[in-house]
PDB file of C-alpha atoms in Angstrom:
ATOM      1  CA  MET G 802     -12.189  37.692 -76.636  1.00  0.00           C
ATOM      2  CA  ARG G 803     -14.583  35.012 -76.193  1.00  0.00           C
ATOM      3  CA  PHE G 804     -13.628  32.206 -73.936  1.00  0.00           C
ATOM      4  CA  THR G 805     -15.719  29.526 -72.124  1.00  0.00           C
ATOM      5  CA  VAL G 806     -14.522  28.613 -68.760  1.00  0.00           C
ATOM      6  CA  LEU G 807     -15.600  24.948 -67.498  1.00  0.00           C
ATOM      7  CA  ILE G 808     -15.476  23.978 -63.991  1.00  0.00           C
ATOM      8  CA  PRO G 809     -14.917  19.925 -63.851  1.00  0.00           C
ATOM      9  CA  ALA G 810     -16.847  18.804 -60.709  1.00  0.00           C
ATOM     10  CA  ARG G 811     -16.668  15.105 -59.188  1.00  0.00           C
ATOM     11  CA  LEU G 812     -18.325  14.246 -56.166  1.00  0.00           C
ATOM     12  CA  ALA G 813     -15.682  11.818 -55.030  1.00  0.00           C
ATOM     13  CA  SER G 814     -13.241  12.645 -53.279  1.00  0.00           C
ATOM     14  CA  THR G 815     -11.131  10.824 -50.850  1.00  0.00           C
ATOM     15  CA  ARG G 816      -9.418  12.990 -48.535  1.00  0.00           C
ATOM     16  CA  LEU G 817     -12.961  15.593 -47.943  1.00  0.00           C
ATOM     17  CA  PRO G 818     -16.212  13.464 -49.495  1.00  0.00           C
ATOM     18  CA  ASP G 819     -19.391  14.868 -51.535  1.00  0.00           C
ATOM     19  CA  LYS G 820     -16.523  18.675 -52.056  1.00  0.00           C
ATOM     20  CA  PRO G 821     -18.335  20.127 -55.020  1.00  0.00           C
ATOM     21  CA  LEU G 822     -21.064  19.926 -52.161  1.00  0.00           C
ATOM     22  CA  ALA G 823     -19.061  21.611 -49.473  1.00  0.00           C
ATOM     23  CA  ASP G 824     -20.785  24.469 -47.580  1.00  0.00           C
ATOM     24  CA  ILE G 825     -19.729  27.654 -47.539  1.00  0.00           C
ATOM     25  CA  ALA G 826     -21.868  30.415 -46.045  1.00  0.00           C
ATOM     26  CA  GLY G 827     -24.874  28.613 -48.118  1.00  0.00           C
ATOM     27  CA  LEU G 828     -23.794  27.751 -51.238  1.00  0.00           C
ATOM     28  CA  PRO G 829     -22.209  24.712 -52.866  1.00  0.00           C
ATOM     29  CA  MET G 830     -18.851  25.134 -52.854  1.00  0.00           C
ATOM     30  CA  VAL G 831     -18.565  25.000 -56.793  1.00  0.00           C
ATOM     31  CA  VAL G 832     -21.515  27.283 -57.150  1.00  0.00           C
ATOM     32  CA  ARG G 833     -18.793  29.691 -55.290  1.00  0.00           C
ATOM     33  CA  VAL G 834     -15.899  28.662 -57.236  1.00  0.00           C
ATOM     34  CA  ALA G 835     -18.706  29.477 -60.450  1.00  0.00           C
ATOM     35  CA  GLN G 836     -20.089  32.810 -59.077  1.00  0.00           C
ATOM     36  CA  ARG G 837     -16.185  33.997 -58.918  1.00  0.00           C
ATOM     37  CA  ALA G 838     -15.421  32.734 -62.690  1.00  0.00           C
ATOM     38  CA  GLU G 839     -18.410  34.874 -63.856  1.00  0.00           C
ATOM     39  CA  GLN G 840     -17.125  37.911 -62.853  1.00  0.00           C
ATOM     40  CA  SER G 841     -14.168  37.220 -65.432  1.00  0.00           C
ATOM     41  CA  GLY G 842     -14.684  37.945 -68.852  1.00  0.00           C
ATOM     42  CA  ALA G 843     -16.222  34.567 -70.028  1.00  0.00           C
ATOM     43  CA  ALA G 844     -18.376  33.926 -72.031  1.00  0.00           C
ATOM     44  CA  GLN G 845     -20.058  31.041 -70.350  1.00  0.00           C
ATOM     45  CA  VAL G 846     -18.987  29.796 -66.831  1.00  0.00           C
ATOM     46  CA  VAL G 847     -20.660  25.708 -67.142  1.00  0.00           C
ATOM     47  CA  VAL G 848     -19.710  22.937 -64.913  1.00  0.00           C
ATOM     48  CA  ALA G 849     -18.939  19.879 -65.767  1.00  0.00           C
ATOM     49  CA  ALA G 850     -20.517  17.476 -63.143  1.00  0.00           C
ATOM     50  CA  ASP G 851     -20.275  13.558 -62.599  1.00  0.00           C
ATOM     51  CA  SER G 852     -23.372  14.151 -60.363  1.00  0.00           C
ATOM     52  CA  SER G 853     -27.313  14.572 -61.441  1.00  0.00           C
ATOM     53  CA  ARG G 854     -27.190  15.882 -57.356  1.00  0.00           C
ATOM     54  CA  VAL G 855     -24.022  17.821 -57.869  1.00  0.00           C
ATOM     55  CA  ALA G 856     -25.734  19.012 -61.510  1.00  0.00           C
ATOM     56  CA  ASP G 857     -28.907  20.345 -60.205  1.00  0.00           C
ATOM     57  CA  ALA G 858     -27.095  22.250 -57.073  1.00  0.00           C
ATOM     58  CA  CYS G 859     -25.721  24.395 -59.311  1.00  0.00           C
ATOM     59  CA  SER G 860     -29.441  24.751 -60.767  1.00  0.00           C
ATOM     60  CA  ALA G 861     -31.437  25.669 -57.810  1.00  0.00           C
ATOM     61  CA  HIS G 862     -28.186  28.582 -57.251  1.00  0.00           C
ATOM     62  CA  GLY G 863     -28.443  29.831 -61.656  1.00  0.00           C
ATOM     63  CA  VAL G 864     -25.059  27.668 -62.807  1.00  0.00           C
ATOM     64  CA  ARG G 865     -24.981  26.021 -66.313  1.00  0.00           C
ATOM     65  CA  ALA G 866     -24.330  22.416 -65.233  1.00  0.00           C
ATOM     66  CA  VAL G 867     -23.510  19.368 -67.825  1.00  0.00           C
ATOM     67  CA  LEU G 868     -24.130  16.296 -66.671  1.00  0.00           C
ATOM     68  CA  THR G 869     -21.072  13.514 -68.024  1.00  0.00           C
ATOM     69  CA  ARG G 870     -19.978  10.461 -67.260  1.00  0.00           C
ATOM     70  CA  ALA G 871     -19.161   9.042 -63.727  1.00  0.00           C
ATOM     71  CA  ASP G 872     -16.304   6.866 -64.995  1.00  0.00           C
ATOM     72  CA  HIS G 873     -13.959   9.729 -66.706  1.00  0.00           C
ATOM     73  CA  PRO G 874     -10.252   8.712 -64.949  1.00  0.00           C
ATOM     74  CA  SER G 875      -9.151  12.513 -65.007  1.00  0.00           C
ATOM     75  CA  GLY G 876     -10.610  15.842 -65.221  1.00  0.00           C
ATOM     76  CA  SER G 877      -9.643  16.359 -69.156  1.00  0.00           C
ATOM     77  CA  ASP G 878     -11.612  14.116 -70.130  1.00  0.00           C
ATOM     78  CA  ARG G 879     -14.085  15.289 -68.134  1.00  0.00           C
ATOM     79  CA  LEU G 880     -13.459  18.320 -69.945  1.00  0.00           C
ATOM     80  CA  ALA G 881     -13.299  16.892 -73.452  1.00  0.00           C
ATOM     81  CA  GLU G 882     -17.132  15.583 -72.613  1.00  0.00           C
ATOM     82  CA  ALA G 883     -18.376  18.608 -72.049  1.00  0.00           C
ATOM     83  CA  CYS G 884     -16.266  20.312 -74.730  1.00  0.00           C
ATOM     84  CA  GLU G 885     -18.608  17.691 -77.022  1.00  0.00           C
ATOM     85  CA  LEU G 886     -21.610  18.669 -75.163  1.00  0.00           C
ATOM     86  CA  LEU G 887     -21.537  22.246 -75.880  1.00  0.00           C
ATOM     87  CA  GLY G 888     -20.908  22.247 -78.837  1.00  0.00           C
ATOM     88  CA  LEU G 889     -17.780  24.362 -79.085  1.00  0.00           C
ATOM     89  CA  GLU G 890     -15.540  24.986 -81.822  1.00  0.00           C
ATOM     90  CA  GLN G 891     -11.934  23.444 -82.230  1.00  0.00           C
ATOM     91  CA  ASP G 892     -10.643  27.171 -81.980  1.00  0.00           C
ATOM     92  CA  ASP G 893     -12.625  28.005 -79.076  1.00  0.00           C
ATOM     93  CA  VAL G 894     -10.787  28.795 -75.974  1.00  0.00           C
ATOM     94  CA  VAL G 895     -11.842  26.381 -72.658  1.00  0.00           C
ATOM     95  CA  VAL G 896     -10.960  27.542 -69.108  1.00  0.00           C
ATOM     96  CA  ASN G 897     -10.693  24.662 -66.613  1.00  0.00           C
ATOM     97  CA  VAL G 898     -11.323  26.449 -63.421  1.00  0.00           C
ATOM     98  CA  GLN G 899     -11.171  23.384 -60.364  1.00  0.00           C
ATOM     99  CA  GLY G 900     -13.823  23.208 -58.387  1.00  0.00           C
ATOM    100  CA  ASP G 901     -12.017  23.073 -55.334  1.00  0.00           C
ATOM    101  CA  GLU G 902     -11.321  27.512 -56.156  1.00  0.00           C
ATOM    102  CA  PRO G 903     -13.852  28.941 -54.564  1.00  0.00           C
ATOM    103  CA  LEU G 904     -11.102  31.971 -53.878  1.00  0.00           C
ATOM    104  CA  ILE G 905     -10.234  31.789 -57.521  1.00  0.00           C
ATOM    105  CA  ASP G 906      -9.103  35.927 -58.504  1.00  0.00           C
ATOM    106  CA  PRO G 907     -11.553  36.630 -61.994  1.00  0.00           C
ATOM    107  CA  ALA G 908      -8.403  38.303 -62.933  1.00  0.00           C
ATOM    108  CA  LEU G 909      -6.435  35.060 -63.450  1.00  0.00           C
ATOM    109  CA  ILE G 910      -8.999  32.721 -65.238  1.00  0.00           C
ATOM    110  CA  ASP G 911      -9.077  35.759 -68.428  1.00  0.00           C
ATOM    111  CA  ALA G 912      -5.341  36.226 -68.260  1.00  0.00           C
ATOM    112  CA  VAL G 913      -4.871  32.858 -68.358  1.00  0.00           C
ATOM    113  CA  ALA G 914      -6.982  32.865 -71.641  1.00  0.00           C
ATOM    114  CA  GLN G 915      -5.814  35.717 -73.170  1.00  0.00           C
ATOM    115  CA  LEU G 916      -2.771  34.221 -73.036  1.00  0.00           C
ATOM    116  CA  LEU G 917      -3.968  31.789 -75.900  1.00  0.00           C
ATOM    117  CA  GLU G 918      -4.651  34.405 -78.320  1.00  0.00           C
ATOM    118  CA  GLN G 919      -1.578  35.971 -77.024  1.00  0.00           C
ATOM    119  CA  ARG G 920       0.351  33.407 -78.247  1.00  0.00           C
ATOM    120  CA  PRO G 921      -1.071  30.957 -81.075  1.00  0.00           C
ATOM    121  CA  GLN G 922       2.064  28.568 -80.904  1.00  0.00           C
ATOM    122  CA  ALA G 923       0.556  27.293 -77.306  1.00  0.00           C
ATOM    123  CA  SER G 924      -2.199  24.854 -77.581  1.00  0.00           C
ATOM    124  CA  MET G 925      -2.736  25.313 -73.663  1.00  0.00           C
ATOM    125  CA  SER G 926      -2.084  27.750 -71.355  1.00  0.00           C
ATOM    126  CA  THR G 927      -1.403  27.644 -67.574  1.00  0.00           C
ATOM    127  CA  ALA G 928       0.484  29.783 -65.066  1.00  0.00           C
ATOM    128  CA  ALA G 929       2.938  30.111 -62.057  1.00  0.00           C
ATOM    129  CA  HIS G 930       4.261  32.744 -59.464  1.00  0.00           C
ATOM    130  CA  ALA G 931       7.206  33.464 -56.995  1.00  0.00           C
ATOM    131  CA  ILE G 932       8.041  30.869 -54.563  1.00  0.00           C
ATOM    132  CA  GLY G 933       8.832  32.988 -51.423  1.00  0.00           C
ATOM    133  CA  SER G 934      10.189  29.900 -48.832  1.00  0.00           C
ATOM    134  CA  VAL G 935      12.629  26.671 -48.614  1.00  0.00           C
ATOM    135  CA  ASP G 936       9.906  24.788 -47.386  1.00  0.00           C
ATOM    136  CA  GLU G 937       7.377  25.870 -50.387  1.00  0.00           C
ATOM    137  CA  PHE G 938      10.377  24.709 -53.089  1.00  0.00           C
ATOM    138  CA  ARG G 939      11.627  21.866 -50.616  1.00  0.00           C
ATOM    139  CA  ASN G 940       7.508  20.521 -51.422  1.00  0.00           C
ATOM    140  CA  PRO G 941       6.784  17.529 -53.373  1.00  0.00           C
ATOM    141  CA  ASN G 942       3.170  18.748 -53.493  1.00  0.00           C
ATOM    142  CA  VAL G 943       4.411  22.070 -54.778  1.00  0.00           C
ATOM    143  CA  VAL G 944       4.836  21.581 -58.814  1.00  0.00           C
ATOM    144  CA  LYS G 945       7.427  24.141 -59.931  1.00  0.00           C
ATOM    145  CA  VAL G 946       7.813  25.262 -63.456  1.00  0.00           C
ATOM    146  CA  VAL G 947      11.065  26.586 -65.713  1.00  0.00           C
ATOM    147  CA  LEU G 948      10.666  28.551 -67.500  1.00  0.00           C
ATOM    148  CA  GLN G 949      12.173  29.315 -71.870  1.00  0.00           C
ATOM    149  CA  ALA G 950      12.997  32.809 -72.608  1.00  0.00           C
ATOM    150  CA  ASP G 951       9.400  33.196 -74.430  1.00  0.00           C
ATOM    151  CA  GLY G 952       7.855  32.394 -71.472  1.00  0.00           C
ATOM    152  CA  LEU G 953       6.674  28.943 -72.710  1.00  0.00           C
ATOM    153  CA  ALA G 954       7.058  25.792 -70.153  1.00  0.00           C
ATOM    154  CA  MET G 955      10.457  23.927 -70.189  1.00  0.00           C
ATOM    155  CA  TYR G 956       9.617  20.981 -68.144  1.00  0.00           C
ATOM    156  CA  PHE G 957       7.511  20.851 -65.310  1.00  0.00           C
ATOM    157  CA  SER G 958       8.555  18.817 -61.383  1.00  0.00           C
ATOM    158  CA  ARG G 959       7.881  17.899 -58.502  1.00  0.00           C
ATOM    159  CA  ALA G 960      11.329  18.182 -57.648  1.00  0.00           C
ATOM    160  CA  PRO G 961      12.881  21.087 -56.289  1.00  0.00           C
ATOM    161  CA  ILE G 962      13.970  22.793 -60.047  1.00  0.00           C
ATOM    162  CA  PRO G 963      16.136  24.784 -61.436  1.00  0.00           C
ATOM    163  CA  TRP G 964      18.522  22.782 -59.062  1.00  0.00           C
ATOM    164  CA  TRP G 965      21.950  25.698 -58.068  1.00  0.00           C
ATOM    165  CA  ARG G 966      24.197  23.179 -57.870  1.00  0.00           C
ATOM    166  CA  ASP G 967      27.184  25.546 -56.361  1.00  0.00           C
ATOM    167  CA  GLY G 968      24.409  26.615 -53.545  1.00  0.00           C
ATOM    168  CA  PHE G 969      22.556  23.999 -53.017  1.00  0.00           C
ATOM    169  CA  ALA G 970      25.670  22.160 -52.237  1.00  0.00           C
ATOM    170  CA  ASN G 971      25.625  21.820 -48.548  1.00  0.00           C
ATOM    171  CA  GLY G 972      21.641  21.111 -49.369  1.00  0.00           C
ATOM    172  CA  ILE G 973      18.849  23.588 -49.919  1.00  0.00           C
ATOM    173  CA  ALA G 974      19.214  27.116 -47.220  1.00  0.00           C
ATOM    174  CA  ALA G 975      18.423  29.532 -50.322  1.00  0.00           C
ATOM    175  CA  LEU G 976      16.614  30.235 -53.237  1.00  0.00           C
ATOM    176  CA  PRO G 977      18.267  29.924 -56.501  1.00  0.00           C
ATOM    177  CA  ALA G 978      17.882  33.439 -57.998  1.00  0.00           C
ATOM    178  CA  PRO G 979      15.972  34.330 -59.827  1.00  0.00           C
ATOM    179  CA  ALA G 980      13.292  33.002 -57.408  1.00  0.00           C
ATOM    180  CA  PRO G 981      11.696  29.725 -58.630  1.00  0.00           C
ATOM    181  CA  LEU G 982       8.360  29.277 -59.717  1.00  0.00           C
ATOM    182  CA  ARG G 983       6.209  27.199 -58.424  1.00  0.00           C
ATOM    183  CA  HIS G 984       3.191  25.991 -61.067  1.00  0.00           C
ATOM    184  CA  VAL G 985      -0.989  27.435 -60.426  1.00  0.00           C
ATOM    185  CA  GLY G 986      -3.351  24.552 -61.222  1.00  0.00           C
ATOM    186  CA  ILE G 987      -5.227  26.470 -63.459  1.00  0.00           C
ATOM    187  CA  TYR G 988      -5.075  25.211 -67.692  1.00  0.00           C
ATOM    188  CA  GLY G 989      -6.501  27.280 -70.892  1.00  0.00           C
ATOM    189  CA  TYR G 990      -7.068  25.159 -73.466  1.00  0.00           C
ATOM    190  CA  ARG G 991      -8.079  25.119 -77.606  1.00  0.00           C
ATOM    191  CA  ALA G 992     -11.242  22.819 -77.301  1.00  0.00           C
ATOM    192  CA  GLY G 993      -9.894  20.930 -80.767  1.00  0.00           C
ATOM    193  CA  PHE G 994      -6.504  19.941 -78.164  1.00  0.00           C
ATOM    194  CA  LEU G 995      -8.363  18.885 -75.308  1.00  0.00           C
ATOM    195  CA  ARG G 996     -10.717  16.810 -77.271  1.00  0.00           C
ATOM    196  CA  ALA G 997      -7.741  15.134 -78.407  1.00  0.00           C
ATOM    197  CA  PHE G 998      -5.588  14.707 -75.094  1.00  0.00           C
ATOM    198  CA  PRO G 999      -7.249  12.450 -73.285  1.00  0.00           C
ATOM    199  CA  LYS G1000      -6.792   9.741 -76.564  1.00  0.00           C
ATOM    200  CA  MET G1001      -2.642  10.579 -76.423  1.00  0.00           C
ATOM    201  CA  PRO G1002      -0.732   8.000 -74.838  1.00  0.00           C
ATOM    202  CA  GLN G1003       0.738   9.134 -71.317  1.00  0.00           C
ATOM    203  CA  ALA G1004       4.041  10.488 -71.722  1.00  0.00           C
ATOM    204  CA  PRO G1005       7.084   7.913 -69.504  1.00  0.00           C
ATOM    205  CA  VAL G1006       7.522  11.165 -67.480  1.00  0.00           C
ATOM    206  CA  GLU G1007       4.155  12.240 -66.821  1.00  0.00           C
ATOM    207  CA  THR G1008       3.617   8.950 -65.349  1.00  0.00           C
ATOM    208  CA  CYS G1009       6.843   9.261 -62.781  1.00  0.00           C
ATOM    209  CA  GLU G1010       5.906  12.854 -62.398  1.00  0.00           C
ATOM    210  CA  ALA G1011       2.118  12.252 -61.456  1.00  0.00           C
ATOM    211  CA  LEU G1012       1.680  15.370 -64.057  1.00  0.00           C
ATOM    212  CA  GLU G1013      -0.873  15.397 -66.478  1.00  0.00           C
ATOM    213  CA  GLN G1014       0.791  18.522 -68.289  1.00  0.00           C
ATOM    214  CA  MET G1015       3.416  16.712 -69.265  1.00  0.00           C
ATOM    215  CA  ARG G1016       1.581  14.525 -71.589  1.00  0.00           C
ATOM    216  CA  ALA G1017       1.461  17.593 -73.909  1.00  0.00           C
ATOM    217  CA  LEU G1018       4.924  18.871 -73.773  1.00  0.00           C
ATOM    218  CA  TRP G1019       6.254  15.378 -74.765  1.00  0.00           C
ATOM    219  CA  HIS G1020       3.697  15.227 -77.275  1.00  0.00           C
ATOM    220  CA  GLY G1021       6.131  18.328 -78.529  1.00  0.00           C
ATOM    221  CA  HIS G1022       2.721  20.458 -77.616  1.00  0.00           C
ATOM    222  CA  ARG G1023       3.628  24.024 -75.970  1.00  0.00           C
ATOM    223  CA  ILE G1024       2.454  24.991 -73.424  1.00  0.00           C
ATOM    224  CA  ALA G1025       2.293  29.568 -72.228  1.00  0.00           C
ATOM    225  CA  VAL G1026       2.621  30.220 -68.415  1.00  0.00           C
ATOM    226  CA  HIS G1027       1.529  33.558 -66.869  1.00  0.00           C
ATOM    227  CA  VAL G1028       4.023  34.566 -64.291  1.00  0.00           C
ATOM    228  CA  THR G1029       1.012  36.065 -61.628  1.00  0.00           C
ATOM    229  CA  ASP G1030       2.685  38.838 -59.063  1.00  0.00           C
ATOM    230  CA  ALA G1031       0.413  37.806 -56.654  1.00  0.00           C
ATOM    231  CA  ALA G1032      -0.198  33.154 -54.878  1.00  0.00           C
ATOM    232  CA  PRO G1033      -3.496  32.719 -55.562  1.00  0.00           C
ATOM    233  CA  GLY G1034      -6.384  32.094 -52.729  1.00  0.00           C
ATOM    234  CA  PRO G1035      -6.095  28.152 -51.365  1.00  0.00           C
ATOM    235  CA  GLY G1036      -8.486  25.826 -52.391  1.00  0.00           C
ATOM    236  CA  VAL G1037     -10.142  23.603 -50.533  1.00  0.00           C
ATOM    237  CA  ASP G1038      -8.121  19.801 -50.353  1.00  0.00           C
ATOM    238  CA  THR G1039      -9.171  19.020 -46.941  1.00  0.00           C
ATOM    239  CA  PRO G1040     -11.264  19.732 -43.872  1.00  0.00           C
ATOM    240  CA  GLU G1041      -8.800  22.027 -42.417  1.00  0.00           C
ATOM    241  CA  ASP G1042      -8.865  23.398 -46.006  1.00  0.00           C
ATOM    242  CA  LEU G1043     -12.228  23.909 -45.631  1.00  0.00           C
ATOM    243  CA  GLU G1044     -13.095  25.737 -42.346  1.00  0.00           C
ATOM    244  CA  ARG G1045     -10.519  27.932 -43.743  1.00  0.00           C
ATOM    245  CA  VAL G1046     -12.715  29.098 -46.344  1.00  0.00           C
ATOM    246  CA  ARG G1047     -15.708  29.050 -44.210  1.00  0.00           C
ATOM    247  CA  ARG G1048     -13.690  31.337 -42.104  1.00  0.00           C
ATOM    248  CA  HIS G1049     -12.698  34.088 -44.939  1.00  0.00           C
ATOM    249  CA  PHE G1050     -16.246  34.195 -45.626  1.00  0.00           C
ATOM    250  CA  SER G1051     -18.167  34.746 -42.669  1.00  0.00           C
ATOM    251  CA  ALA G1052     -15.797  37.906 -42.866  1.00  0.00           C
ATOM    252  CA  LEU G1053     -16.917  39.158 -45.864  1.00  0.00           C
ATOM    253  CA  GLY G1054     -20.584  38.971 -44.255  1.00  0.00           C
TER     254      GLY G1054
END
């Protein structure tokens, strides 16, 4: 199947200024992400940049970029504009790969794209993997997802879900079985839905949980979830994350 990878790249970052341009073994991070995405089956990989500095850095390394408005409130708004700039058709599949995922698995990108072809009733697709520790399960920065029998998302939350009523009577000391799922922040969309999504009213539960994907569920759209066997490579949110990824690429030579 044909699909497009879009990589939103926002220059401003509270914890890591100029994050898309951070050097990783001689290349800007956003270029590293694009190079990984190019190893997938995508027909095209495009960076949706909010700054000419990012667009120029991409161009210098042979990565296609489109320059979007700098005032978008979210990544999905930026991607919606990129769909317009690229002239994508309503049924075209778009995979959103975050610009701070230089270790993204190309096979995961393919799986998320293919899921939309396999699940025509879904407007979005995403991924998850089994949580392996109690600390991770408790952590509100780890987003969890509960699935329906057909593999569609039932609910996303920062809370530890599903709640094991009997097992957690005295606190969370062990994980429920089967293992709870951690949501992975990669999304597939149909371009028509992606254009419409930013215009949908925010859902109360979206505001409460600070999880944008809850807007889709609240408005009755379905999200198909690919469950991976292993956790994807870590993203870059902090200077410590950046140093860890730099060491990884240095070890590869």
